[in-house]
Tab-separated table of C-alpha atoms and ligand atoms in Angstrom:
chain	number	residue	atom	x	y	z
A	503	MET	CA	73.381	88.890	116.189
A	504	ARG	CA	72.147	86.824	119.099
A	505	LEU	CA	68.540	87.585	119.860
A	506	THR	CA	69.374	87.680	123.588
A	507	ASN	CA	71.646	90.671	122.849
A	508	TYR	CA	69.295	92.355	120.379
A	509	PHE	CA	66.409	94.752	120.882
A	510	LEU	CA	63.245	93.490	119.243
A	511	PRO	CA	60.234	94.859	121.124
A	512	LEU	CA	57.470	92.843	119.435
A	513	LEU	CA	53.809	93.601	120.001
A	514	LYS	CA	51.227	90.833	120.311
A	515	GLU	CA	48.629	93.010	118.636
A	516	ALA	CA	48.853	96.145	116.565
A	517	PRO	CA	47.298	99.268	118.096
A	518	LYS	CA	43.758	99.929	116.849
A	519	ASP	CA	44.683	103.131	115.058
A	520	ALA	CA	47.064	101.287	112.699
A	521	ASP	CA	44.810	100.992	109.636
A	522	ILE	CA	46.994	99.393	107.002
A	523	ILE	CA	48.917	96.143	107.072
A	524	SER	CA	52.396	97.657	106.679
A	525	HIS	CA	51.847	99.958	109.648
A	526	GLN	CA	50.515	97.073	111.753
A	527	LEU	CA	53.419	94.799	110.837
A	528	MET	CA	56.080	97.461	111.385
A	529	LEU	CA	54.754	98.056	114.895
A	530	ARG	CA	54.279	94.370	115.685
A	531	ALA	CA	57.754	93.504	114.399
A	532	GLY	CA	59.394	96.159	116.578
A	533	MET	CA	60.715	98.259	113.689
A	534	ILE	CA	59.379	101.687	114.647
A	535	LYS	CA	57.890	103.530	117.600
A	536	GLN	CA	55.786	106.618	117.214
A	537	SER	CA	57.294	109.572	118.996
A	538	SER	CA	54.612	112.180	118.236
A	539	SER	CA	52.105	112.669	115.424
A	540	GLY	CA	53.816	111.726	112.136
A	541	ILE	CA	57.250	111.413	113.789
A	542	TYR	CA	58.899	108.058	114.448
A	543	THR	CA	61.910	106.481	116.098
A	544	TRP	CA	63.541	103.833	113.953
A	545	LEU	CA	64.385	100.861	116.161
A	546	PRO	CA	67.356	98.618	115.237
A	547	MET	CA	65.526	96.305	112.850
A	548	GLY	CA	63.637	99.123	111.136
A	549	LEU	CA	66.854	101.047	110.720
A	550	ALA	CA	68.586	97.984	109.240
A	551	VAL	CA	65.979	97.889	106.439
A	552	LEU	CA	66.205	101.645	105.890
A	553	LYS	CA	69.992	101.291	105.452
A	554	LYS	CA	69.597	98.460	102.927
A	555	ILE	CA	67.196	100.581	100.870
A	556	GLU	CA	69.555	103.560	101.086
A	557	LYS	CA	72.414	101.428	99.791
A	558	ILE	CA	70.499	100.200	96.741
A	559	ILE	CA	69.550	103.786	95.891
A	560	ARG	CA	73.035	105.170	96.562
A	561	ASP	CA	74.766	102.538	94.401
A	562	GLU	CA	72.392	102.961	91.482
A	563	GLN	CA	72.344	106.765	91.544
A	564	THR	CA	76.135	106.770	91.652
A	565	LYS	CA	76.194	104.365	88.715
A	566	ALA	CA	73.989	106.819	86.807
A	567	GLY	CA	76.609	109.520	87.391
A	568	ALA	CA	75.003	111.427	90.293
A	569	LEU	CA	77.329	112.750	93.018
A	570	GLU	CA	76.420	112.264	96.659
A	571	MET	CA	76.615	115.136	99.128
A	572	LEU	CA	74.804	115.996	102.344
A	573	MET	CA	72.882	119.214	102.764
A	574	PRO	CA	71.551	120.288	106.174
A	575	THR	CA	68.012	119.740	107.430
A	576	ILE	CA	67.729	123.338	108.665
A	577	GLN	CA	67.771	126.022	105.971
A	578	THR	CA	67.691	129.806	106.009
A	579	ALA	CA	64.441	131.440	104.843
A	580	ASP	CA	66.505	133.895	102.734
A	581	ILE	CA	67.014	131.462	99.851
A	582	TRP	CA	63.295	130.624	99.770
A	583	LYS	CA	62.437	134.306	99.587
A	584	LYS	CA	64.809	134.588	96.646
A	585	SER	CA	63.079	131.801	94.696
A	586	GLY	CA	59.642	133.179	95.606
A	587	ARG	CA	58.447	129.965	97.311
A	588	TYR	CA	58.642	131.089	100.966
A	589	GLU	CA	55.083	132.366	101.166
A	590	ASP	CA	53.639	129.876	98.636
A	591	TYR	CA	54.694	126.808	100.600
A	592	GLY	CA	52.155	127.635	103.299
A	593	LYS	CA	51.550	125.706	106.495
A	594	GLU	CA	53.330	122.556	105.359
A	595	MET	CA	56.639	124.267	106.027
A	596	LEU	CA	57.890	124.151	109.605
A	597	ARG	CA	59.203	127.638	110.261
A	598	ILE	CA	61.685	128.280	113.032
A	599	VAL	CA	63.123	131.495	114.512
A	600	ASP	CA	66.652	131.269	115.954
A	601	ARG	CA	68.023	133.178	118.984
A	602	HIS	CA	69.041	136.088	116.759
A	603	ASP	CA	65.520	136.353	115.380
A	604	ARG	CA	66.605	134.938	112.030
A	605	GLU	CA	63.968	133.070	110.057
A	606	MET	CA	64.922	129.450	109.484
A	607	LEU	CA	62.991	126.368	108.392
A	608	TYR	CA	63.199	122.574	108.471
A	609	GLY	CA	63.655	121.693	104.785
A	610	PRO	CA	60.652	120.083	103.050
A	611	THR	CA	62.785	119.796	99.873
A	612	ASN	CA	66.077	121.261	98.629
A	613	GLU	CA	65.710	122.989	95.239
A	614	GLU	CA	66.638	126.387	96.717
A	615	HIS	CA	69.543	125.078	98.762
A	616	ILE	CA	71.234	123.260	95.891
A	617	THR	CA	70.577	126.083	93.419
A	618	ASP	CA	72.195	128.568	95.802
A	619	LEU	CA	75.197	126.241	96.082
A	620	VAL	CA	75.502	125.777	92.333
A	621	SER	CA	75.246	129.536	91.697
A	622	THR	CA	78.216	129.999	94.053
A	623	PHE	CA	80.497	127.351	92.583
A	624	ILE	CA	79.564	126.673	88.990
A	625	LYS	CA	80.615	129.493	86.706
A	626	SER	CA	81.724	127.750	83.539
A	627	TYR	CA	80.032	125.469	81.015
A	628	LYS	CA	83.003	123.158	81.536
A	629	ASN	CA	81.579	122.180	84.940
A	630	ILE	CA	78.249	121.199	83.452
A	631	PRO	CA	76.326	118.848	83.319
A	632	LYS	CA	76.123	117.782	86.970
A	633	ILE	CA	73.660	115.748	89.018
A	634	PHE	CA	73.886	115.939	92.818
A	635	PHE	CA	71.961	113.864	95.322
A	636	HIS	CA	71.629	113.441	99.035
A	637	ILE	CA	69.710	111.194	101.402
A	638	GLN	CA	68.415	113.405	104.162
A	639	TRP	CA	65.479	113.835	106.536
A	640	LYS	CA	62.720	116.187	105.471
A	641	PHE	CA	59.861	117.757	107.387
A	642	ARG	CA	56.424	118.510	105.998
A	643	ASP	CA	53.747	119.534	108.428
A	644	GLU	CA	51.177	117.301	106.739
A	645	ILE	CA	47.611	118.147	107.678
A	646	ARG	CA	46.747	114.469	108.125
A	647	PRO	CA	49.757	112.275	108.835
A	648	ARG	CA	48.607	108.662	108.556
A	649	PHE	CA	49.458	105.077	107.759
A	650	GLY	CA	52.646	105.163	109.860
A	651	VAL	CA	55.761	106.020	107.867
A	652	MET	CA	53.744	106.073	104.640
A	653	ARG	CA	52.564	109.653	105.117
A	654	CYS	CA	54.366	111.162	108.031
A	655	ARG	CA	55.796	114.554	108.947
A	656	GLU	CA	59.470	113.686	109.335
A	657	PHE	CA	60.624	111.305	106.609
A	658	LEU	CA	63.765	110.225	104.795
A	659	MET	CA	64.046	111.225	101.145
A	660	LYS	CA	66.623	110.735	98.450
A	661	ASP	CA	66.559	113.878	96.383
A	662	ALA	CA	68.666	114.546	93.316
A	663	TYR	CA	69.043	117.738	91.278
A	664	SER	CA	70.383	118.094	87.740
A	665	PHE	CA	72.045	121.112	86.137
A	666	ASP	CA	72.509	121.333	82.376
A	667	LEU	CA	73.328	123.899	79.743
A	668	SER	CA	70.492	123.150	77.349
A	669	GLU	CA	67.009	121.706	77.512
A	670	ASP	CA	68.104	118.703	75.443
A	671	SER	CA	70.940	117.882	77.769
A	672	GLY	CA	68.554	118.455	80.705
A	673	LYS	CA	66.186	115.860	79.246
A	674	HIS	CA	69.058	113.377	79.072
A	675	SER	CA	69.653	113.925	82.812
A	676	TYR	CA	65.918	113.376	83.378
A	677	ASN	CA	66.111	110.152	81.394
A	678	LYS	CA	69.129	108.969	83.392
A	679	MET	CA	67.223	109.393	86.646
A	680	PHE	CA	64.120	107.811	85.113
A	681	VAL	CA	66.043	104.682	84.073
A	682	SER	CA	67.913	104.576	87.370
A	683	TYR	CA	64.538	104.567	89.173
A	684	LEU	CA	63.271	101.641	87.095
A	685	ARG	CA	66.338	99.678	88.179
A	686	ILE	CA	66.221	100.762	91.840
A	687	PHE	CA	62.620	99.654	92.313
A	688	LYS	CA	63.193	96.394	90.476
A	689	LYS	CA	66.080	95.581	92.841
A	690	MET	CA	63.610	95.948	95.715
A	691	GLU	CA	61.221	93.573	93.913
A	692	LEU	CA	58.702	96.351	93.383
A	693	ASN	CA	56.725	96.863	90.232
A	694	ALA	CA	56.814	100.682	90.165
A	695	ILE	CA	55.088	102.201	87.172
A	696	PRO	CA	55.932	105.683	85.914
A	697	MET	CA	52.806	107.775	85.394
A	698	LYS	CA	52.255	111.245	84.027
A	699	ALA	CA	51.609	113.496	86.987
A	700	GLU	CA	50.975	117.043	88.161
A	701	SER	CA	54.107	118.839	89.269
A	702	GLY	CA	52.463	120.676	92.200
A	703	PRO	CA	54.592	122.985	94.351
A	704	ILE	CA	57.862	121.781	92.771
A	705	GLY	CA	56.793	123.070	89.345
A	706	GLY	CA	57.702	122.486	85.705
A	707	ASN	CA	55.831	120.928	82.805
A	708	MET	CA	57.266	117.399	82.699
A	709	SER	CA	56.765	115.088	85.629
A	710	HIS	CA	56.320	111.384	86.351
A	711	GLU	CA	55.336	109.681	89.544
A	712	PHE	CA	56.588	106.142	90.151
A	713	ILE	CA	53.714	104.230	91.679
A	714	ILE	CA	53.252	100.687	92.911
A	715	LEU	CA	49.780	99.209	92.722
A	716	ALA	CA	48.309	98.510	96.152
A	717	GLU	CA	44.797	98.495	97.574
A	718	THR	CA	45.983	100.630	100.457
A	719	GLY	CA	47.441	103.317	98.186
A	720	GLU	CA	46.342	106.920	98.530
A	721	SER	CA	46.193	107.817	94.850
A	722	LYS	CA	43.825	106.412	92.249
A	723	VAL	CA	45.589	105.370	89.031
A	724	PHE	CA	44.520	104.387	85.520
A	725	ILE	CA	46.907	102.256	83.503
A	726	ASP	CA	47.311	100.032	80.502
A	727	LYS	CA	47.986	96.421	81.554
A	728	LYS	CA	50.889	96.227	79.081
A	729	LEU	CA	52.995	98.221	81.538
A	730	LEU	CA	52.956	95.344	83.987
A	731	GLU	CA	54.799	93.156	81.494
A	732	LEU	CA	57.740	95.518	80.871
A	733	GLU	CA	61.190	94.675	82.258
A	734	ALA	CA	63.552	97.278	83.725
A	735	PRO	CA	66.942	97.575	81.933
A	736	ASP	CA	69.554	95.130	83.229
A	737	ASP	CA	73.093	95.579	84.540
A	738	ASP	CA	74.792	96.271	81.225
A	739	ILE	CA	72.939	99.577	80.875
A	740	ASN	CA	75.212	102.464	79.921
A	741	TYR	CA	73.891	105.738	81.259
A	742	ASN	CA	75.831	107.748	78.682
A	743	ASP	CA	73.910	106.134	75.843
A	744	ASP	CA	70.818	107.790	74.465
A	745	LEU	CA	68.074	106.573	76.811
A	746	THR	CA	65.158	108.103	74.888
A	747	GLU	CA	63.903	104.757	73.559
A	748	ILE	CA	63.778	103.128	76.996
A	749	VAL	CA	61.886	106.089	78.437
A	750	LYS	CA	59.550	106.069	75.435
A	751	THR	CA	58.756	102.382	75.933
A	752	TRP	CA	57.753	103.087	79.510
A	753	THR	CA	55.848	106.305	78.875
A	754	THR	CA	53.899	105.408	75.725
A	755	PRO	CA	51.294	103.039	77.235
A	756	PHE	CA	48.538	104.923	79.065
A	757	ALA	CA	49.279	105.577	82.749
A	758	VAL	CA	48.031	108.546	84.718
A	759	THR	CA	47.162	109.545	88.258
A	760	GLU	CA	43.740	110.886	89.226
A	761	ASP	CA	44.838	114.530	88.779
A	762	MET	CA	45.520	113.934	85.082
A	763	TYR	CA	42.683	111.501	84.390
A	764	ASN	CA	40.389	111.933	81.423
A	765	LYS	CA	37.838	109.148	80.930
A	766	ASP	CA	37.507	109.582	77.152
A	767	LYS	CA	41.243	109.409	76.646
A	768	PHE	CA	41.518	106.292	78.803
A	769	TYR	CA	38.668	104.533	76.989
A	770	ASN	CA	39.875	105.549	73.530
A	771	ASN	CA	43.482	104.543	74.142
A	772	VAL	CA	43.158	101.321	76.093
A	773	LEU	CA	41.149	98.198	75.205
A	774	LEU	CA	38.589	97.157	77.804
A	775	GLU	CA	40.533	94.018	78.806
A	776	ASP	CA	43.730	96.028	79.306
A	777	ARG	CA	42.251	98.746	81.497
A	778	ILE	CA	43.411	98.741	85.097
A	779	GLU	CA	41.852	101.134	87.585
A	780	GLU	CA	43.449	100.701	90.962
A	781	LYS	CA	45.019	102.470	93.865
A	782	GLY	CA	48.705	103.071	94.177
A	783	ILE	CA	51.523	104.217	96.439
A	784	GLU	CA	53.834	106.935	95.114
A	785	VAL	CA	57.400	105.861	95.876
A	786	GLY	CA	59.206	108.336	93.628
A	787	HIS	CA	58.604	111.514	91.671
A	788	VAL	CA	60.729	113.151	88.958
A	789	PHE	CA	60.347	116.696	87.647
A	790	PHE	CA	61.851	118.794	84.882
A	791	PHE	CA	61.372	122.518	85.468
A	792	GLY	CA	64.014	124.221	83.299
A	793	ASP	CA	65.125	127.560	84.755
A	794	LYS	CA	62.346	127.963	87.359
A	795	TYR	CA	64.812	128.269	90.272
A	796	ASN	CA	68.001	129.043	88.333
A	797	LYS	CA	66.689	132.288	86.879
A	798	PRO	CA	65.615	134.053	90.097
A	799	MET	CA	68.535	132.625	92.063
A	800	GLY	CA	71.226	133.509	89.551
A	801	ALA	CA	72.395	130.005	88.647
A	802	SER	CA	73.558	131.108	85.209
A	803	ILE	CA	76.724	130.539	83.258
A	804	GLN	CA	78.441	131.788	80.184
A	805	ASN	CA	77.975	129.448	77.248
A	806	LYS	CA	80.500	128.816	74.475
A	807	ASP	CA	79.361	131.953	72.642
A	808	GLY	CA	79.937	134.146	75.703
A	809	LYS	CA	76.227	134.562	76.378
A	810	VAL	CA	75.051	134.321	80.027
A	811	ILE	CA	72.126	131.914	80.318
A	812	PRO	CA	70.282	130.293	83.236
A	813	LEU	CA	70.874	126.560	83.711
A	814	GLN	CA	68.224	123.914	82.988
A	815	SER	CA	67.233	121.695	85.890
A	816	GLY	CA	65.112	118.906	87.230
A	817	SER	CA	64.643	117.282	90.640
A	818	TYR	CA	64.195	113.628	91.431
A	819	GLY	CA	62.818	112.290	94.705
A	820	ILE	CA	62.431	108.864	96.289
A	821	GLY	CA	60.591	108.310	99.563
A	822	VAL	CA	63.204	106.167	101.309
A	823	SER	CA	61.299	105.705	104.582
A	824	ARG	CA	57.961	105.335	102.750
A	825	LEU	CA	59.556	102.499	100.752
A	826	VAL	CA	59.934	100.367	103.878
A	827	ALA	CA	56.146	100.406	104.247
A	828	ALA	CA	55.514	100.081	100.501
A	829	ILE	CA	57.722	96.979	100.305
A	830	ILE	CA	55.790	95.396	103.178
A	831	GLU	CA	52.487	96.196	101.433
A	832	ALA	CA	53.784	94.242	98.438
A	833	HIS	CA	55.537	91.460	100.381
A	834	HIS	CA	53.646	89.939	103.282
A	835	ASP	CA	51.337	87.035	104.103
A	836	ASP	CA	49.019	86.160	106.988
A	837	LYS	CA	51.990	85.280	109.221
A	838	GLY	CA	53.893	88.511	108.749
A	839	ILE	CA	56.492	90.224	106.589
A	840	VAL	CA	58.257	88.367	103.747
A	841	TRP	CA	61.306	90.496	102.938
A	842	PRO	CA	62.827	90.469	99.463
A	843	LYS	CA	66.451	89.341	99.937
A	844	SER	CA	67.893	92.678	98.845
A	845	VAL	CA	66.332	94.675	101.696
A	846	SER	CA	65.980	92.079	104.445
A	847	PRO	CA	67.409	93.292	107.789
A	848	PHE	CA	69.241	89.940	108.098
A	849	ASP	CA	70.120	87.359	105.454
A	850	ILE	CA	69.392	84.286	107.551
A	851	SER	CA	67.597	83.454	110.760
A	852	LEU	CA	68.924	80.610	112.882
A	853	ILE	CA	66.487	79.013	115.310
A	854	ASN	CA	67.763	76.995	118.239
A	855	LEU	CA	64.799	74.891	119.332
A	856	LYS	CA	66.408	73.715	122.566
A	857	PRO	CA	69.095	75.951	124.090
A	858	SER	CA	69.186	73.727	127.207
A	859	ASN	CA	70.695	70.947	125.060
A	860	GLU	CA	74.492	71.174	124.797
A	861	ASP	CA	74.698	69.411	121.408
A	862	VAL	CA	72.107	71.698	119.829
A	863	ASN	CA	73.942	74.733	121.215
A	864	LYS	CA	77.271	73.556	119.883
A	865	ILE	CA	75.905	73.006	116.384
A	866	CYS	CA	74.098	76.345	116.370
A	867	ASP	CA	77.264	78.135	117.495
A	868	GLU	CA	79.252	76.471	114.723
A	869	ILE	CA	76.709	77.353	112.029
A	870	TYR	CA	76.412	80.913	113.368
A	871	GLU	CA	80.148	81.543	113.421
A	872	SER	CA	80.874	79.886	110.086
A	873	LEU	CA	78.134	81.754	108.246
A	874	GLU	CA	79.173	85.062	109.785
A	875	LYS	CA	82.671	84.350	108.446
A	876	LYS	CA	81.053	83.955	105.039
A	877	ARG	CA	79.705	87.512	105.565
A	878	TYR	CA	76.066	86.618	106.148
A	879	GLN	CA	74.081	88.721	108.572
A	880	ILE	CA	72.363	86.322	110.921
A	881	ILE	CA	69.769	86.725	113.597
A	882	TYR	CA	70.242	83.799	115.970
A	883	ASP	CA	67.325	82.948	118.227
A	884	ASP	CA	69.212	81.655	121.282
A	885	THR	CA	66.375	82.514	123.690
A	886	ASP	CA	64.539	80.025	125.888
A	887	SER	CA	61.126	80.955	124.461
A	888	SER	CA	58.694	78.178	123.533
A	889	ILE	CA	59.073	76.551	120.121
A	890	GLY	CA	55.742	78.007	118.959
A	891	GLU	CA	56.818	81.484	119.963
A	892	LYS	CA	60.129	81.108	118.143
A	893	PHE	CA	58.445	80.030	114.921
A	894	SER	CA	55.801	82.744	114.940
A	895	ARG	CA	58.363	85.421	115.806
A	896	MET	CA	60.619	84.460	112.900
A	897	ASP	CA	57.680	84.282	110.511
A	898	LEU	CA	56.554	87.726	111.681
A	899	ILE	CA	59.932	89.406	111.089
A	900	GLY	CA	60.185	87.748	107.699
A	901	ILE	CA	63.875	86.890	107.164
A	902	PRO	CA	63.939	84.966	103.826
A	903	ILE	CA	65.772	81.866	105.073
A	904	GLN	CA	65.321	80.020	108.350
A	905	ILE	CA	67.768	77.384	109.599
A	906	ILE	CA	66.073	75.295	112.261
A	907	VAL	CA	68.158	73.199	114.639
A	908	GLY	CA	66.541	70.826	117.144
A	909	PRO	CA	67.532	67.708	119.127
A	910	ASN	CA	65.587	65.247	116.958
A	911	SER	CA	67.014	66.280	113.606
A	912	ILE	CA	70.609	66.506	114.847
A	913	LYS	CA	70.344	62.940	116.141
A	914	GLU	CA	69.985	62.014	112.486
A	915	GLY	CA	72.854	64.353	111.617
A	916	LYS	CA	70.545	66.897	109.926
A	917	VAL	CA	69.144	70.432	110.223
A	918	GLU	CA	66.146	71.954	108.495
A	919	ILE	CA	66.208	74.878	106.072
A	920	LYS	CA	62.933	76.685	105.459
A	921	ASP	CA	62.138	79.228	102.774
A	922	ARG	CA	59.970	81.911	104.447
A	923	LYS	CA	58.171	82.832	101.228
A	924	THR	CA	57.211	79.419	99.854
A	925	ASP	CA	57.375	77.493	103.125
A	926	ALA	CA	59.450	74.900	101.238
A	927	ARG	CA	61.529	72.877	103.687
A	928	LYS	CA	64.480	70.596	103.259
A	929	LEU	CA	66.614	68.515	105.588
A	930	VAL	CA	70.311	69.032	105.020
A	931	ASN	CA	73.181	66.926	106.341
A	932	LEU	CA	75.153	68.710	109.034
A	933	SER	CA	78.355	68.115	107.104
A	934	GLU	CA	76.849	69.917	104.100
A	935	ILE	CA	75.064	72.833	105.625
A	936	LEU	CA	77.936	75.232	105.011
A	937	ASN	CA	78.126	74.252	101.341
A	938	GLU	CA	74.560	75.520	100.968
A	939	PHE	CA	75.834	79.059	101.427
A	940	GLN	CA	78.571	80.517	99.249
A	941	LEU	CA	80.845	83.357	100.385
A	942	LYS	CA	78.748	86.517	100.161
A	943	ASP	CA	80.136	89.512	98.327
B	1227	LIG	N1	62.097	117.923	95.418
B	1227	LIG	C1	61.254	116.963	94.832
B	1227	LIG	C2	62.008	115.815	94.257
B	1227	LIG	S1	63.618	115.743	94.758
B	1227	LIG	C3	60.210	116.464	95.822
B	1227	LIG	O1	60.180	116.901	96.958
B	1227	LIG	N2	59.358	115.584	95.372
B	1227	LIG	S2	58.112	114.944	96.161
B	1227	LIG	O2	57.406	115.972	96.868
B	1227	LIG	O3	57.359	114.227	95.224
B	1227	LIG	O4	58.678	113.963	97.232
B	1227	LIG	C4	59.498	112.886	96.824
B	1227	LIG	C5	59.045	111.577	97.462
B	1227	LIG	O5	59.058	111.679	98.870
B	1227	LIG	C6	57.612	111.199	97.124
B	1227	LIG	O6	57.547	110.534	95.873
B	1227	LIG	C7	57.235	110.287	98.270
B	1227	LIG	O7	57.659	108.956	98.004
B	1227	LIG	C8	58.048	110.844	99.430
B	1227	LIG	N3	57.203	111.631	100.342
B	1227	LIG	C9	56.631	112.830	100.087
B	1227	LIG	N4	55.902	113.243	101.138
B	1227	LIG	C10	56.008	112.266	102.094
B	1227	LIG	C11	55.483	112.091	103.412
B	1227	LIG	N5	54.717	113.012	103.987
B	1227	LIG	N6	55.802	110.959	104.099
B	1227	LIG	C12	56.602	110.027	103.530
B	1227	LIG	N7	57.129	110.147	102.300
B	1227	LIG	C13	56.835	111.239	101.580
């Protein structure tokens, strides 16, 4: 992508009401634009990151055996009346009346919708177990939307729902999602720690929030330092294996949110030097609630003995749009964003220091075209901005690798490659630049 053809409306300074660094950087880097309170437009570069995050989640959930579908944003109130949550959900739910005076709502979550669907289609134990997921916009009329896309009203969520015959099998589904989450967050270079949590309006008696430690987080957390040393399972994980041990390893050390905190328990269980009291950002939340929705909504099936029993379920959410901000909270420096490779909106940035020079242009064009052929996504600064502006702009938007081409270095037959994170620089011979980058898969 040539910068002259792109749309990157950068701001010199973040608006005063942007309190946290991720919100400031997202606005300054032209990723989002507020449309109204807690509602945002995703500009091209913001959307590119959102799509990268979606892909990591989609691939890993699919690997864990979950099936993707897409449920609507607008739901009928009827199903919520059936589950008994219509009144309980209160003012957070955006209620809508259609032209025929039917009560509708903009979905804040989808337990009712999926349970209604399953009760229609799944009649036999042979079709169980199943895990469904979708990545869809949600609306919650938050009383105090703040911190940009971190706590907003319209936000993108990945939500998955499991349906099993027995509680044991249901726990295996819970474990699958739990392990999948460990891997998803690791791929985004986030250290997300599962913590025992309240289940709130979703319900059930087993629930973990996945939280990354950050000063700007909204929740207070209390954890055992040992958790920071654990490694998420690697690629040879088999989701059909018994995952109990992995989950146990991650849930045994002390880790709770403020709602569940008990000082005596914390002090008795964790040595002074291992106690961490910090703030955190909740990026995911998993729940197991058995037959809470299945019973009232008739999602029951006949088991092998001919007995009709309600299914056992859990739900599993990830804040996809919140993650964009959470990743920036964890990956930035005083010059701007420093994207982890896996979610960067582009793989490489190419900076032409002197577009009025024919030789520099020719070399930049060659590098640009050859690397695109190798399937790299490149943002090519072909503008006539000043050199200082070009450097600060690329540092702000945080693409991991910068290739810098100027008249002086090409005279010596070289270009510069800079690592955005470490600032390490090397001069590479023009004839070898393409060998630096293998074909991308
Ligand atoms: N149905 C369940 C799981 S599928 C559910 O709704 N869980 S949740 O309420 O915990 O939301 C899931 C994730 O969405 C949260 O962990 C959080 O990362 C994200 N999220 C929740 N509310 C907001 C919000 N107002 N703005 C941005 N992200 C949010």
